[in-house]
């Protein structure tokens, strides 16, 4: 079975999470390798969508639809979240300040 890259699930993640996630970085819980979601190996021909670490090939994420709801198990892929000062600040009335 041929693997795709993490961009294959970009639309699904955007719909589910509400943000573009393929550039998000994380590390494999099995081998500690760091990768962007776009670099993970995606296998679509399973009872769900399986994402594997590009370094050790272990499963790091599974997406499966059950009863009309998408379930995401990413317990083996630790996302590296930006520092709070890098996140957009909440402004009243939905205003987000522009960055220079």
XYZ file of C-alpha atoms in Angstrom:
100
model
C 0.000 0.000 0.000
C 1.394 3.365 -1.011
C 1.484 6.162 1.532
C 0.401 9.739 0.928
C 1.733 12.703 2.879
C -0.141 14.544 5.617
C -1.568 17.027 3.124
C -4.064 14.286 2.215
C -5.973 15.039 5.429
C -5.658 18.850 5.287
C -9.329 19.403 4.465
C -10.528 16.977 7.127
C -8.417 18.651 9.825
C -9.461 22.138 8.704
C -13.111 21.135 8.897
C -12.722 19.421 12.284
C -10.257 21.734 14.061
C -11.109 24.989 12.311
C -7.487 25.797 11.475
C -4.924 24.806 8.885
C -2.932 22.119 10.684
C -0.518 20.620 8.142
C 2.301 22.991 9.158
C 1.830 22.166 12.857
C 4.849 20.389 14.323
C 4.822 17.561 16.787
C 6.942 14.689 18.000
C 6.462 10.953 17.844
C 5.803 9.376 21.233
C 7.702 6.263 20.102
C 10.995 7.645 18.756
C 10.836 11.393 19.618
C 11.364 12.407 15.958
C 9.887 15.817 15.164
C 7.793 16.377 12.038
C 5.059 18.537 10.606
C 1.683 16.885 10.134
C 2.285 17.308 6.375
C 5.346 15.031 6.685
C 3.487 12.137 8.323
C 2.750 9.110 6.143
C -0.971 8.693 5.527
C -2.694 5.410 4.705
C -6.323 5.741 3.606
C -7.170 2.081 2.945
C -7.906 0.958 6.478
C -10.985 1.004 8.686
C -9.924 4.602 9.283
C -7.130 6.894 8.174
C -3.793 5.900 9.707
C -0.855 8.308 10.041
C 2.616 6.959 10.706
C 5.853 8.577 11.821
C 8.191 9.166 8.862
C 11.162 8.053 11.007
C 10.078 4.896 12.828
C 6.873 4.021 10.915
C 4.851 3.582 14.146
C 1.209 4.726 14.176
C 0.972 8.236 15.637
C -2.576 9.237 14.683
C -5.818 7.564 13.594
C -8.900 9.266 12.145
C -12.111 7.239 12.051
C -15.724 8.146 11.420
C -18.179 6.475 13.767
C -21.893 7.205 13.917
C -21.397 10.248 11.682
C -18.739 11.844 13.905
C -15.038 12.042 13.164
C -12.845 10.698 15.976
C -9.174 11.656 16.103
C -6.719 9.714 18.256
C -3.450 11.620 18.264
C -2.169 10.325 21.594
C 1.133 9.186 20.048
C 1.840 12.538 18.347
C 2.646 15.348 20.806
C 1.835 18.684 19.180
C 4.253 21.531 19.823
C 1.966 24.442 20.575
C 3.167 28.021 20.094
C 4.002 30.125 23.135
C 1.040 32.132 24.395
C 2.653 35.387 23.240
C 2.603 34.041 19.655
C -1.136 33.371 19.692
C -3.558 36.042 18.447
C -5.042 38.050 21.281
C -8.780 38.028 21.755
C -10.236 41.450 21.111
C -13.821 42.528 21.675
C -16.147 42.170 18.664
C -13.889 39.605 16.985
C -11.136 42.075 16.096
C -7.725 40.459 15.693
C -4.802 42.916 15.561
C -2.585 42.787 12.465
C 1.018 41.755 12.820
C 3.702 43.965 11.352
